[in-house]
Coordinates of C-alpha atoms in Angstrom, one line a residue:
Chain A
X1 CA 1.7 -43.0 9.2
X2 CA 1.2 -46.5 7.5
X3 CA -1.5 -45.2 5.0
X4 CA 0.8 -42.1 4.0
X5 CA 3.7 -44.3 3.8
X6 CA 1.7 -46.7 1.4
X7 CA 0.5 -44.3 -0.6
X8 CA 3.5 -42.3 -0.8
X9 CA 5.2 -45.0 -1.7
X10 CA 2.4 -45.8 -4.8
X11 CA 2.8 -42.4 -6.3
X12 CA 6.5 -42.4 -6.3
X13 CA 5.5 -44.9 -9.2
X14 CA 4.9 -43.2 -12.1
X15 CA 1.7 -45.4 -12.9
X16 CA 0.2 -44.0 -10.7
X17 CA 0.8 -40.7 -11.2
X18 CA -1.7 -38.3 -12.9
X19 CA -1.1 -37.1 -16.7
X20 CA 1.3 -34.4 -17.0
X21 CA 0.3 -31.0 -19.0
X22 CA 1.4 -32.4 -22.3
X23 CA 1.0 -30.4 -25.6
X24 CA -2.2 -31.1 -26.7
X25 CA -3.2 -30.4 -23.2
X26 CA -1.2 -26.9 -23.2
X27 CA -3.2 -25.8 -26.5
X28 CA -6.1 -26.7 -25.4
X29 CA -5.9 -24.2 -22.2
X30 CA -4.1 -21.5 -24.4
X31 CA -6.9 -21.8 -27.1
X32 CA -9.6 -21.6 -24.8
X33 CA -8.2 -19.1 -22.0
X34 CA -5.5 -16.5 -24.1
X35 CA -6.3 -16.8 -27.7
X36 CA -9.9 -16.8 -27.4
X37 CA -9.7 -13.9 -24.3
X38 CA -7.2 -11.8 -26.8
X39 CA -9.8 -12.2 -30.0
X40 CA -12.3 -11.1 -27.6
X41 CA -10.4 -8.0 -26.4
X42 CA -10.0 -7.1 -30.1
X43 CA -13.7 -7.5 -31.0
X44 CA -14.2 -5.6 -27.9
X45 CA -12.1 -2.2 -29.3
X46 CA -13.8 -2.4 -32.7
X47 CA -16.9 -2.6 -30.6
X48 CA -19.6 0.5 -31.0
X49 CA -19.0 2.2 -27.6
Chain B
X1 CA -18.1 -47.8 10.4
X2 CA -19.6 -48.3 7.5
X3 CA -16.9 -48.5 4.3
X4 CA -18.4 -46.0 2.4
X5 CA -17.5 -43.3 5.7
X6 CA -13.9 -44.8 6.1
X7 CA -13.1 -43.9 2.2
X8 CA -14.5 -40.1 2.6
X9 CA -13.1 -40.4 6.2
X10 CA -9.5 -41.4 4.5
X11 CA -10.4 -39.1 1.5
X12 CA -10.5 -36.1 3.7
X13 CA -7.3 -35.9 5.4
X14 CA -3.6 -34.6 4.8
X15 CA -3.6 -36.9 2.8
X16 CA -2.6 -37.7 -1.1
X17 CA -5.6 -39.1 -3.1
X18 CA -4.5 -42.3 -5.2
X19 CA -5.8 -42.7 -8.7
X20 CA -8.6 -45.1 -7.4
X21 CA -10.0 -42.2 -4.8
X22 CA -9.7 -39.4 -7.9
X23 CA -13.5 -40.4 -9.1
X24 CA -14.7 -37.1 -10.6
X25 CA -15.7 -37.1 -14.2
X26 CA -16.5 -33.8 -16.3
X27 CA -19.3 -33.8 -15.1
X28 CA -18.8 -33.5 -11.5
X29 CA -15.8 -31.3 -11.8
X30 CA -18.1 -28.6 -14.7
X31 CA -20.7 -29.1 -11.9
X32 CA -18.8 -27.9 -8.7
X33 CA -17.1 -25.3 -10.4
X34 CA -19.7 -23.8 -11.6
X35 CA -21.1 -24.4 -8.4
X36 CA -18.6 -22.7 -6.4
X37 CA -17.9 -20.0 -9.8
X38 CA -21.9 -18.6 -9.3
X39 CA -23.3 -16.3 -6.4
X40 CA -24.4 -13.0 -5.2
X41 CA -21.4 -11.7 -5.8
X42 CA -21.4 -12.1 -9.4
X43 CA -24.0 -9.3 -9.2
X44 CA -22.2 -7.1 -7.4
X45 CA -18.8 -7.6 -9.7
X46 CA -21.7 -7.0 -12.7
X47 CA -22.7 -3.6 -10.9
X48 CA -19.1 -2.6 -10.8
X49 CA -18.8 -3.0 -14.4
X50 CA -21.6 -0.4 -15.2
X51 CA -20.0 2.1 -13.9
X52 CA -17.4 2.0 -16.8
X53 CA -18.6 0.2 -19.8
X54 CA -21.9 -0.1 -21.3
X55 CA -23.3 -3.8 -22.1
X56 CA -21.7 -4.9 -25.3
X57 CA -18.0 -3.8 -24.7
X58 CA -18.7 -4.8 -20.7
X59 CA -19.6 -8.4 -21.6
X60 CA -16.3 -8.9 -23.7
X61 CA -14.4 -7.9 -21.2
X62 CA -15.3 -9.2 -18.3
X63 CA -15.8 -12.5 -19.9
X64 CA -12.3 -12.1 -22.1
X65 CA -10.6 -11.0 -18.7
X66 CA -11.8 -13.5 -16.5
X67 CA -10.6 -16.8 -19.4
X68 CA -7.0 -14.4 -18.9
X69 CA -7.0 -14.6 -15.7
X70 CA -7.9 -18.8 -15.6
X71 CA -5.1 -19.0 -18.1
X72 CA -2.8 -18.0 -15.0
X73 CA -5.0 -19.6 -12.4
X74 CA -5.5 -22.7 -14.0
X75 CA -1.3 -23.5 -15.4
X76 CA -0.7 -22.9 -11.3
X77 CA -3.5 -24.7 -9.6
X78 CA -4.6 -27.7 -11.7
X79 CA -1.1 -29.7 -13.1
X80 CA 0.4 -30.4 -9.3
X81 CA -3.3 -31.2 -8.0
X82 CA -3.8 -33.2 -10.7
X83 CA -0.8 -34.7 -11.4
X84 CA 0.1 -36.1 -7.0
X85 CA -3.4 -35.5 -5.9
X86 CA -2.9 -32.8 -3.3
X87 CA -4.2 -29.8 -2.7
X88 CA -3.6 -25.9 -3.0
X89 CA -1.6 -25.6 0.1
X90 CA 0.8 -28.3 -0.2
X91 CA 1.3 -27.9 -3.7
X92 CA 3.3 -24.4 -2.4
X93 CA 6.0 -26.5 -0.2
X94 CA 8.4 -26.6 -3.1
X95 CA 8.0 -22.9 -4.0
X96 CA 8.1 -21.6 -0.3
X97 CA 9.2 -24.5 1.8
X98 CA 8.2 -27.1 4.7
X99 CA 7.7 -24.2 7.4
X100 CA 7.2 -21.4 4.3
X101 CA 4.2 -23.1 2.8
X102 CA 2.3 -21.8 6.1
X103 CA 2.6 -18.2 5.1
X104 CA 0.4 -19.7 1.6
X105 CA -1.9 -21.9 4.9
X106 CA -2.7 -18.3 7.1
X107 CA -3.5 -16.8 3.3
X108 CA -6.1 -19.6 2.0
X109 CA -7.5 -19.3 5.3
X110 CA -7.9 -15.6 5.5
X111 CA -8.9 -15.5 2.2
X112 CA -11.7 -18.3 2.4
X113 CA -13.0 -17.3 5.8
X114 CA -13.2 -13.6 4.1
X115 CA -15.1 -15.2 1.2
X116 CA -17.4 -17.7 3.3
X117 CA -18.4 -14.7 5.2
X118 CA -19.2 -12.3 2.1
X119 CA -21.4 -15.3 0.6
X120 CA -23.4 -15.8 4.0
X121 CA -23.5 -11.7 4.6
X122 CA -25.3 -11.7 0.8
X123 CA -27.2 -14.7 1.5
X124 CA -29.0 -13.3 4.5
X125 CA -29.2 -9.8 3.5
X126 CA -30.7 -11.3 -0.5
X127 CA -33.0 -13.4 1.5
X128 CA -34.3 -10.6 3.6
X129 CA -34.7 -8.4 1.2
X130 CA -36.4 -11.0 -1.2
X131 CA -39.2 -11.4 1.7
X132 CA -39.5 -7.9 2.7
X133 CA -39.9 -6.9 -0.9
X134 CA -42.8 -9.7 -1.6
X135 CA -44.5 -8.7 2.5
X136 CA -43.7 -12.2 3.7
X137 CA -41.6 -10.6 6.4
X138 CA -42.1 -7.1 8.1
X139 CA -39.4 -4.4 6.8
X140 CA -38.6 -4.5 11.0
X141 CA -37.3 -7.6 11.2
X142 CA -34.6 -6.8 8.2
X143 CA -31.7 -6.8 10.6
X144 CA -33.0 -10.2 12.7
X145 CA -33.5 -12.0 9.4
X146 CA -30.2 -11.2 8.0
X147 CA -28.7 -12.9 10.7
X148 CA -31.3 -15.6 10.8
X149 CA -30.6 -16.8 7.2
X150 CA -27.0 -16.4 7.4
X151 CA -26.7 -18.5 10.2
X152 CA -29.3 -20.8 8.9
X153 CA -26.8 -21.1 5.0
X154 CA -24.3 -22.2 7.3
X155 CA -25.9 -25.1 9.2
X156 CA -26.9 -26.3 5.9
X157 CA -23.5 -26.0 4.7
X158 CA -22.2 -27.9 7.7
X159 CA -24.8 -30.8 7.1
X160 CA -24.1 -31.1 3.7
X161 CA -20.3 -31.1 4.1
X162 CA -20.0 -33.4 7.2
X163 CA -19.7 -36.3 5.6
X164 CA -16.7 -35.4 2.8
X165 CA -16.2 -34.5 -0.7
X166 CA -19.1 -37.1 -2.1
X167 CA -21.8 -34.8 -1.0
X168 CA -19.7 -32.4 -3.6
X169 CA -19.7 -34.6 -6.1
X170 CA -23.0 -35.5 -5.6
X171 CA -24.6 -32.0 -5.5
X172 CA -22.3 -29.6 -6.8
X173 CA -23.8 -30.5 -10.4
X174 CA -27.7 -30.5 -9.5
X175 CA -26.9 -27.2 -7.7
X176 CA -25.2 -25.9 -11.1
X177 CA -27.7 -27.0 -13.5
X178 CA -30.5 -25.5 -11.1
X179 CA -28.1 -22.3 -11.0
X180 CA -27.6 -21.9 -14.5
X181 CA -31.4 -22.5 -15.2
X182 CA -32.5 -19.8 -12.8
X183 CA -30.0 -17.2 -14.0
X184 CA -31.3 -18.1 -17.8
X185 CA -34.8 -17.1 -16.6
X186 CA -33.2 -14.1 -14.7
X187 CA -31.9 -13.0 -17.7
X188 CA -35.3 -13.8 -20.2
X189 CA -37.3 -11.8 -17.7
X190 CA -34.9 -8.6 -17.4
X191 CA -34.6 -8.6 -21.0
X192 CA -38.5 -9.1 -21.7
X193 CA -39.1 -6.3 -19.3
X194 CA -36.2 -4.1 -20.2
X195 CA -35.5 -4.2 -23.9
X196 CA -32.6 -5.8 -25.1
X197 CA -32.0 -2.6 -27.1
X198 CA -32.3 -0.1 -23.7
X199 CA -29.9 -2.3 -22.0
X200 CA -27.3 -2.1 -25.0
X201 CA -28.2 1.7 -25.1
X202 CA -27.7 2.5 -21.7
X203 CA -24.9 4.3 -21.2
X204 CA -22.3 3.7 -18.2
X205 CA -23.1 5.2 -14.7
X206 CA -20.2 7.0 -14.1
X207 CA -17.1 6.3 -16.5
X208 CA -13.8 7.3 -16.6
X209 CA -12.4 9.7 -19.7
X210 CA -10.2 7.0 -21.0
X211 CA -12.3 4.5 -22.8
X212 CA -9.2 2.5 -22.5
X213 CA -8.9 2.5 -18.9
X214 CA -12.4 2.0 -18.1
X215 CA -12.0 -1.1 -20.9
X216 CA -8.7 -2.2 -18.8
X217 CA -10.2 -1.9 -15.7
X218 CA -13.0 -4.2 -16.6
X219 CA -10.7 -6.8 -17.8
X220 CA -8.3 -6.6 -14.5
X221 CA -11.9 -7.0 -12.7
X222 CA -12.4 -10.6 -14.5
X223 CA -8.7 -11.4 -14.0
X224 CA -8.3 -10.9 -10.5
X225 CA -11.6 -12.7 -10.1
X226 CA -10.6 -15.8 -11.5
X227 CA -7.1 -16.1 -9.6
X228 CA -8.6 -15.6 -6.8
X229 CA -10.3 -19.0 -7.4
X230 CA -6.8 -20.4 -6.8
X231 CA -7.5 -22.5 -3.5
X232 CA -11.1 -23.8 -4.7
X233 CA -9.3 -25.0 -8.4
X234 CA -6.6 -26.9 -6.5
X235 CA -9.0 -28.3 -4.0
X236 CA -11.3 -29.8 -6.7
X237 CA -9.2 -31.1 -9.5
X238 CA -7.5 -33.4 -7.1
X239 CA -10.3 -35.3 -8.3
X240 CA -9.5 -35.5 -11.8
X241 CA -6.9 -38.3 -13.3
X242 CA -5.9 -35.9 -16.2
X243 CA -4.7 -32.5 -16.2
X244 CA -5.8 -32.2 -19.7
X245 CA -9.6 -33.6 -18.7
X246 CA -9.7 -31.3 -16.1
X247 CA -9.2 -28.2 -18.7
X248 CA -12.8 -28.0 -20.4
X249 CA -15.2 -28.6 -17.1
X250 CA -13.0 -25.9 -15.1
X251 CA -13.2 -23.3 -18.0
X252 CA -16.9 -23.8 -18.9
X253 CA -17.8 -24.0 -15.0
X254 CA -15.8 -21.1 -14.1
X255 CA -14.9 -18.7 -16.7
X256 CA -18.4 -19.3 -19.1
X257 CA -20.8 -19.6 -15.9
X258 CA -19.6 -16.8 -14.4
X259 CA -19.1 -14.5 -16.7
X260 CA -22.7 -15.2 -17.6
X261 CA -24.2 -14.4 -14.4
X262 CA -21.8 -11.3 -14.0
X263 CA -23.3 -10.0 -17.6
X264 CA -26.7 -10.6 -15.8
X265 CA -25.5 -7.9 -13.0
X266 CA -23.8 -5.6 -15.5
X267 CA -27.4 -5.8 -18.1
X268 CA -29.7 -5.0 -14.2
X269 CA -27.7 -2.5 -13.0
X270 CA -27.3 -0.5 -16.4
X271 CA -31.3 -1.1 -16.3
X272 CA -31.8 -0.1 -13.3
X273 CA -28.9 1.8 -12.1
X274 CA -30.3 1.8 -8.4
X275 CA -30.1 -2.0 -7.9
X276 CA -26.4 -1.9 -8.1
X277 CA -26.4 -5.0 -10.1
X278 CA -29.0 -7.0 -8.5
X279 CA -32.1 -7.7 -10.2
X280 CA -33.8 -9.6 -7.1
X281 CA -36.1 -6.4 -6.1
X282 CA -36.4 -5.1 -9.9
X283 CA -38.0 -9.2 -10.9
X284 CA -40.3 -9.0 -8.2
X285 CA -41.5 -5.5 -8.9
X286 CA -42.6 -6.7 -12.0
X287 CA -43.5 -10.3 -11.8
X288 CA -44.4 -10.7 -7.7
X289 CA -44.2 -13.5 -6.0
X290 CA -43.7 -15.6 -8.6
X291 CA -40.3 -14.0 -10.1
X292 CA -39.3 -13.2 -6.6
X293 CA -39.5 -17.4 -5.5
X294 CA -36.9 -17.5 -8.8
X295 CA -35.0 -15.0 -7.5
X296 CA -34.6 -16.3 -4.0
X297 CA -34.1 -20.0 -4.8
X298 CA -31.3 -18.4 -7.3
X299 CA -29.9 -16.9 -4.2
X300 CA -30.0 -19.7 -1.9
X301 CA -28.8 -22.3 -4.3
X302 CA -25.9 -20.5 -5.5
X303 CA -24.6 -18.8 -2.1
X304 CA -25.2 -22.1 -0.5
X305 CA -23.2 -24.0 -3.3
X306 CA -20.2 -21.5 -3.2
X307 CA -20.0 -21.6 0.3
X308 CA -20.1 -25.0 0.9
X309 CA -16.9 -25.2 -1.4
X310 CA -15.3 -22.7 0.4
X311 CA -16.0 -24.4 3.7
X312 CA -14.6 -27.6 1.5
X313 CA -11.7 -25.9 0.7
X314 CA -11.1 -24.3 3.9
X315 CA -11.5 -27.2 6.1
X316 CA -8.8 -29.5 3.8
X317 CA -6.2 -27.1 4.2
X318 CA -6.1 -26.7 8.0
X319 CA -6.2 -30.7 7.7
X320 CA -2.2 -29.9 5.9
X321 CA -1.0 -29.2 9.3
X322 CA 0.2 -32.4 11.1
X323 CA -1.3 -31.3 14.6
X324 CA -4.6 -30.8 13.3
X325 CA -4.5 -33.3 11.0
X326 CA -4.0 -36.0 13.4
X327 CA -6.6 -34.5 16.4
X328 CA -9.4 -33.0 15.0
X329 CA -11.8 -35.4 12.7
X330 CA -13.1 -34.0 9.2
X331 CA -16.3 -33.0 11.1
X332 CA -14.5 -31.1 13.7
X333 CA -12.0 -29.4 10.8
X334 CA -15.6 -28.4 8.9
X335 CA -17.1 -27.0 12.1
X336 CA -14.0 -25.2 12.7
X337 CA -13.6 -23.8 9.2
X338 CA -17.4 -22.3 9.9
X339 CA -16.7 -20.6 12.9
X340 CA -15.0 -17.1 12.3
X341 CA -17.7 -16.6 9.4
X342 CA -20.5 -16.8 12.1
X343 CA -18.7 -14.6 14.0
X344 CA -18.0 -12.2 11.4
X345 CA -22.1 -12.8 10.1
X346 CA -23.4 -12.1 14.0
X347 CA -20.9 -9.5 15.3
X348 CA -19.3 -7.5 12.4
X349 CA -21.1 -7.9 8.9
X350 CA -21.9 -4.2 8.6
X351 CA -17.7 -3.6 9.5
X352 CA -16.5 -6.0 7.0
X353 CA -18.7 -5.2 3.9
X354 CA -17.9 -1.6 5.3
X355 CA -14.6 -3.0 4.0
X356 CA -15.3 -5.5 1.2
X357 CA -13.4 -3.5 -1.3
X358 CA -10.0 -3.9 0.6
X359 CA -10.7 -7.4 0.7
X360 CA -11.2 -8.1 -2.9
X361 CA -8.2 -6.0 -2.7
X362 CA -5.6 -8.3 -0.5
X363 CA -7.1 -11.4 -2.2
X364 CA -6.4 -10.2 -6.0
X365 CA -3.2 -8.5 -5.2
X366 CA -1.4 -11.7 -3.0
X367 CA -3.1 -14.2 -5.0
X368 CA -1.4 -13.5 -8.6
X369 CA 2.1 -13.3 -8.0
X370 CA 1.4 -16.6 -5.9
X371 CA 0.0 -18.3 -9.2
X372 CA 3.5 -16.6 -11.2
X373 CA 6.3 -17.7 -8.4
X374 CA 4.1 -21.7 -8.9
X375 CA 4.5 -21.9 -12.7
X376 CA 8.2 -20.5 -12.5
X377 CA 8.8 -23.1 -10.4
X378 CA 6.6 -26.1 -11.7
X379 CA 7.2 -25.7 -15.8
X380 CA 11.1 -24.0 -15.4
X381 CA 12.7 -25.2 -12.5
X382 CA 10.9 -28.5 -12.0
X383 CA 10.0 -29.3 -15.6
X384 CA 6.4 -30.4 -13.7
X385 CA 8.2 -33.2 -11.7
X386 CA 7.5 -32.9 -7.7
X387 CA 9.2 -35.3 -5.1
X388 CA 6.2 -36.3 -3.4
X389 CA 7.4 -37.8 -0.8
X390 CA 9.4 -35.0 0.4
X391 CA 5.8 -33.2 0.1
X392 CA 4.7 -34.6 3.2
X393 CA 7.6 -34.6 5.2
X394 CA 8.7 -32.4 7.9
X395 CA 12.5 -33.8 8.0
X396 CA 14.8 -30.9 7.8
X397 CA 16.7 -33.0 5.2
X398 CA 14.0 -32.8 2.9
X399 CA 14.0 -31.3 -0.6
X400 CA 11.6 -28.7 0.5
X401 CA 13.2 -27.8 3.9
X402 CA 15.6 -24.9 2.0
X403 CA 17.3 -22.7 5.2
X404 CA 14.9 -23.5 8.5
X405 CA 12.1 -25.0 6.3
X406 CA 11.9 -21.8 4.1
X407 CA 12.5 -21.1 0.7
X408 CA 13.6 -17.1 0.4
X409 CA 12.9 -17.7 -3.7
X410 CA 9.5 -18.2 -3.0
X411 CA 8.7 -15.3 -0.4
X412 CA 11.1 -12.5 -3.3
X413 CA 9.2 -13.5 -6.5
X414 CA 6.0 -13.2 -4.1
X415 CA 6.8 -9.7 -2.7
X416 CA 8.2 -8.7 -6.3
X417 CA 4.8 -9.4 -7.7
X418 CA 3.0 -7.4 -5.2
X419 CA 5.0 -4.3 -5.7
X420 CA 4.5 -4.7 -9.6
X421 CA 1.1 -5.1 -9.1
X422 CA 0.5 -1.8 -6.8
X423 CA 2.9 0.0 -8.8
X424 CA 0.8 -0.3 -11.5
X425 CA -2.6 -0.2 -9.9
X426 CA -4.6 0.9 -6.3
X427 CA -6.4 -1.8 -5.7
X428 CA -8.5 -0.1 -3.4
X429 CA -9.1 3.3 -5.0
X430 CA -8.7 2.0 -8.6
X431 CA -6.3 4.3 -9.5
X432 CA -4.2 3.4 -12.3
X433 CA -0.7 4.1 -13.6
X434 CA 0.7 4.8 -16.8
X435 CA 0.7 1.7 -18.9
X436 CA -2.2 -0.3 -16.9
X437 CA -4.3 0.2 -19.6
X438 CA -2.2 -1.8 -22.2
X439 CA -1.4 -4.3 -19.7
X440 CA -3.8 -4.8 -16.5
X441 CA -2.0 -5.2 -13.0
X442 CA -2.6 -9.1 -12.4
X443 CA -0.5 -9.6 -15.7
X444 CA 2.6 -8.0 -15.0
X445 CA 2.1 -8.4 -11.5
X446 CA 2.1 -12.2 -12.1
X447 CA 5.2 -12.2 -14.9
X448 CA 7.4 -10.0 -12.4
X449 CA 6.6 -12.7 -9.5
X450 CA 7.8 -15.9 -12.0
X451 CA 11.0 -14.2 -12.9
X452 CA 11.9 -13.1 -9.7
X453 CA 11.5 -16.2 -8.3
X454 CA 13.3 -18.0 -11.2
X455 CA 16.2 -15.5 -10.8
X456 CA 16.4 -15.8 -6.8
X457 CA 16.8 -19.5 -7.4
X458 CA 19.6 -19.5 -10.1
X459 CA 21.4 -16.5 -7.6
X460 CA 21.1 -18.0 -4.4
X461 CA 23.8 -20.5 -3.5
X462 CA 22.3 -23.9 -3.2
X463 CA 18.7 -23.7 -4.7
X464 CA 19.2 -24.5 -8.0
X465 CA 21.2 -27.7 -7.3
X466 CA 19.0 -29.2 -5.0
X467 CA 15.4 -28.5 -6.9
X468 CA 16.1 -29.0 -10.6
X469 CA 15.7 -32.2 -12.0
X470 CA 18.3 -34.7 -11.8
X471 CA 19.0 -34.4 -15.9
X472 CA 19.8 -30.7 -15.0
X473 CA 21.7 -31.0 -12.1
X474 CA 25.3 -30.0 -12.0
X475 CA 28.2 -32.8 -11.3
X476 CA 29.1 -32.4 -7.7
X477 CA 32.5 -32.0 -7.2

């Protein structure tokens, strides 16, 4: 319970914590996985069937 | 004990990992999730595909569904796991509460057992076949080698994994490079053979009158495959310090490498309709022994590697529940995390690929509105602030106790999401409603969760004031 307790404890610091999603973050993931997806979609119906 | 088996032995418990344990780079993380992204399966999910679309308009899709459906996956999974360095499981205590979070427990584990045993069913029925098809192994000794093999992925999964997560780290990326090579020559030698031109040609086996549904269904295929990689995604970027360094390796590993080795299945199957996506017979019919050794070590490096992820995954989250936690060692939590797929593999594979469709089924159908109730709650309630202490504690004052340890937000937005989902689409039959074809079922399904859940927690008396951030907090009278 010691080692939970310390490590709790540690990332109840924000220091310690890992990024947040900021921003730049955000667009990144939206560029990649819904623009890029919904450009796709759209070359796809234009596509020759 | 040495100190190198007391960090993985400390690494692999309940608990939280500290910025100094989170020591995957892009590499590693790219690595195992493409590792974990690429098996057997892929061929199968490729097969599916020809029966609606032919090659060019398949390829977009799947690949522009399955980058959709990380979009979902990867705002649910990766931020918390990230951010406190916990896993899938216990990333759902604020969402569903202390006792609540179990019902999100019993589903990873149904779900990863299901999945563990599909990869080892393929793996022993590929590798069979691979041998029977080259004469290495007498067509009547099919049904003993499928077994054999199976069982045999498994023991190799359990020796790899014993140890902890370094052996991930460690081989998760040689196994993806060696992956990703094979399935390049996969693709060269079906294309040599074949004719890029008769694969585009081809037309699809057996399509539905709606171009736009059999486009729609395609891209519901790639998003329901990539939320179901919910549990592996939060088990794996708990090694990553950044959420935003953790974006690139999980898309490339993921979405790109998987999507490549599904277009491989969807380019064999339209080529040879019979192989139902896998090219293993079809290379060595044309290239022997040779092309079949490429096809089988594709086989046994990529079921292995997915497995052993799953086993990974599976084993960390019965290690969430205190009892186990504290009594049964990693090795012990690995071994047991392998058991109900050898039973499954010895006593009722034919059964349960009998029934593989209704599995994809439950996995796709829970798994979304799971991901949607997580952002709600994560981005809108929380504002991607999680008391972390009261993560890991089983107080019934705790944040995330709720009423009796549940929170009723968190099991509405869930059931919402599932009755979106099969109003708008049979999972099992694939029989679509009205409107699926402009909108996909995981989507909505997803969306319906999020704001039901947002909404149960601004209606219900006393959720709203206890689980939004201080700034947001009513005075209390």
């Amino acid at each position: 319970m010691n080692e939970l307790d310390d490590r709790l404890s540690a990332l109840e610091r924000p220091e310690n914590q890992g990024e947040p999603l900021d921003r730049q973050g955000f667009f990144l993931l939206a560029g990649l996985t819904l623009v890029l997806p919904a450009a796709l979609l759209l070359v796809g119906l234009v596509f020759p069937a | 004990m040495s100190s190198q088996q007391n960090s993985s032995a400390i690494v692999e418990g309940s608990l939280p990992l500290l910025p100094g344990q989170r020591t995957w780079g892009p590499l590693a993380l790219f690595g195992n999730s493409a590792s974990a992204a690429v098996a057997t399966w892929c061929f199968i999910t490729g097969g599916y595909i020809a029966y609606w679309l032919p090659a060019g308009r398949g390829s977009i899709a799947i690949t522009a569904g399955t980058l959709l459906g990380l979009f979902i996956m990867m705002l649910a999974a990766v931020p918390a796991s990230s951010r406190y360095g916990i896993e899938a499981v216990r990333s759902t205590r604020p969402q569903f509460g202390v006792r609540g979070s179990n019902f999100a427990l019993v589903l990873v584990l149904l779900i990863m057992a299901g999945w563990n045993a599909v990869l080892t069913i393929f793996l022993g029925r590929a590798a069979a076949s691979a041998l029977i098809t080259m004469n290495v192994l007498p067509e009547a000794q099919r049904a003993a080698a499928e077994i054999g093999f199976g069982i045999l992925g498994c023991l190799v999964v359990f020796i790899l994994l014993r140890k902890g997560p370094d052996t991930l780290r460690n081989i998760g990326p040689v196994i993806a490079v060696s992956v990703i090579a094979l399935s390049a020559v996969i693709m060269i030698i079906l294309v040599t053979n074949v004719g890029l031109e008769t694969i585009f040609a081809a037309r699809p086996l057996e399509p539905y009158p709606s171009e736009r549904l059999n486009y729609a269904l395609v891209t519901e295929l790639g998003i329901a495959g990539a939320v179901a990689w919910w549990p592996y995604v939060g088990g794996l970027t708990r090694f990553s310090k950044s959420t935003r360094g953790s974006i690139l390796p999980v898309v490339l590993g993921l979405g790109v490498t998987m999507s490549l080795v599904i277009i491989i299945g969807l380019f064999a199957s339209l080529a040879v309709p019979e192989s139902g996506g896998d090219p293993t017979a079809f290379l060595i019919e044309v290239g022997g022994p040779v092309f079949g050794v490429v096809a089988l070590g594709f086989i046994v490096l990529a079921n292995i590697g997915t497995t052993m992820i799953g086993v990974y995954v599976c084993a960390l989250a019965l290690k969430q529940v205190p009892s186990i936690d504290r009594k049964v060692s990693w090795k012990g939590s690995t071994a047991i995390s392998i058991l109900p797929v050898l039973a499954i593999l010895v006593f009722f594979a034919g059964p349960f690929m009998d029934n593989y469709g209704t599995f994809l089924a439950f996995a796709g159908v829970t798994l979304g509105p799971i991901c949607g109730v997580q952002i709600a709650d994560y981005y809108f309630i929380r504002k991607q602030h999680l008391d972390v202490r009261a993560l890991f504690t089983e107080d019934r004052g705790g944040t995330y106790w709720y009423f009796g340890g549940v929170n009723p937000a968190g099991f509405i937005g869930a059931a919402a999401g599932v009755a979106t989902y099969l109003l708008i689409l049979d999972p099992v039959h694939f029989t679509a409603r009205p409107g699926f074809e402009y909108m996909t079922a995981t989507i909505p399904a997803t969306i319906a969760a999020g704001a039901s859940y947002w909404l149960a927690m601004r209606l219900i008396p006393g959720l709203w004031t206890r689980s939004a951030p201080q700034s947001q907090r009513l005075p209390v009278a």
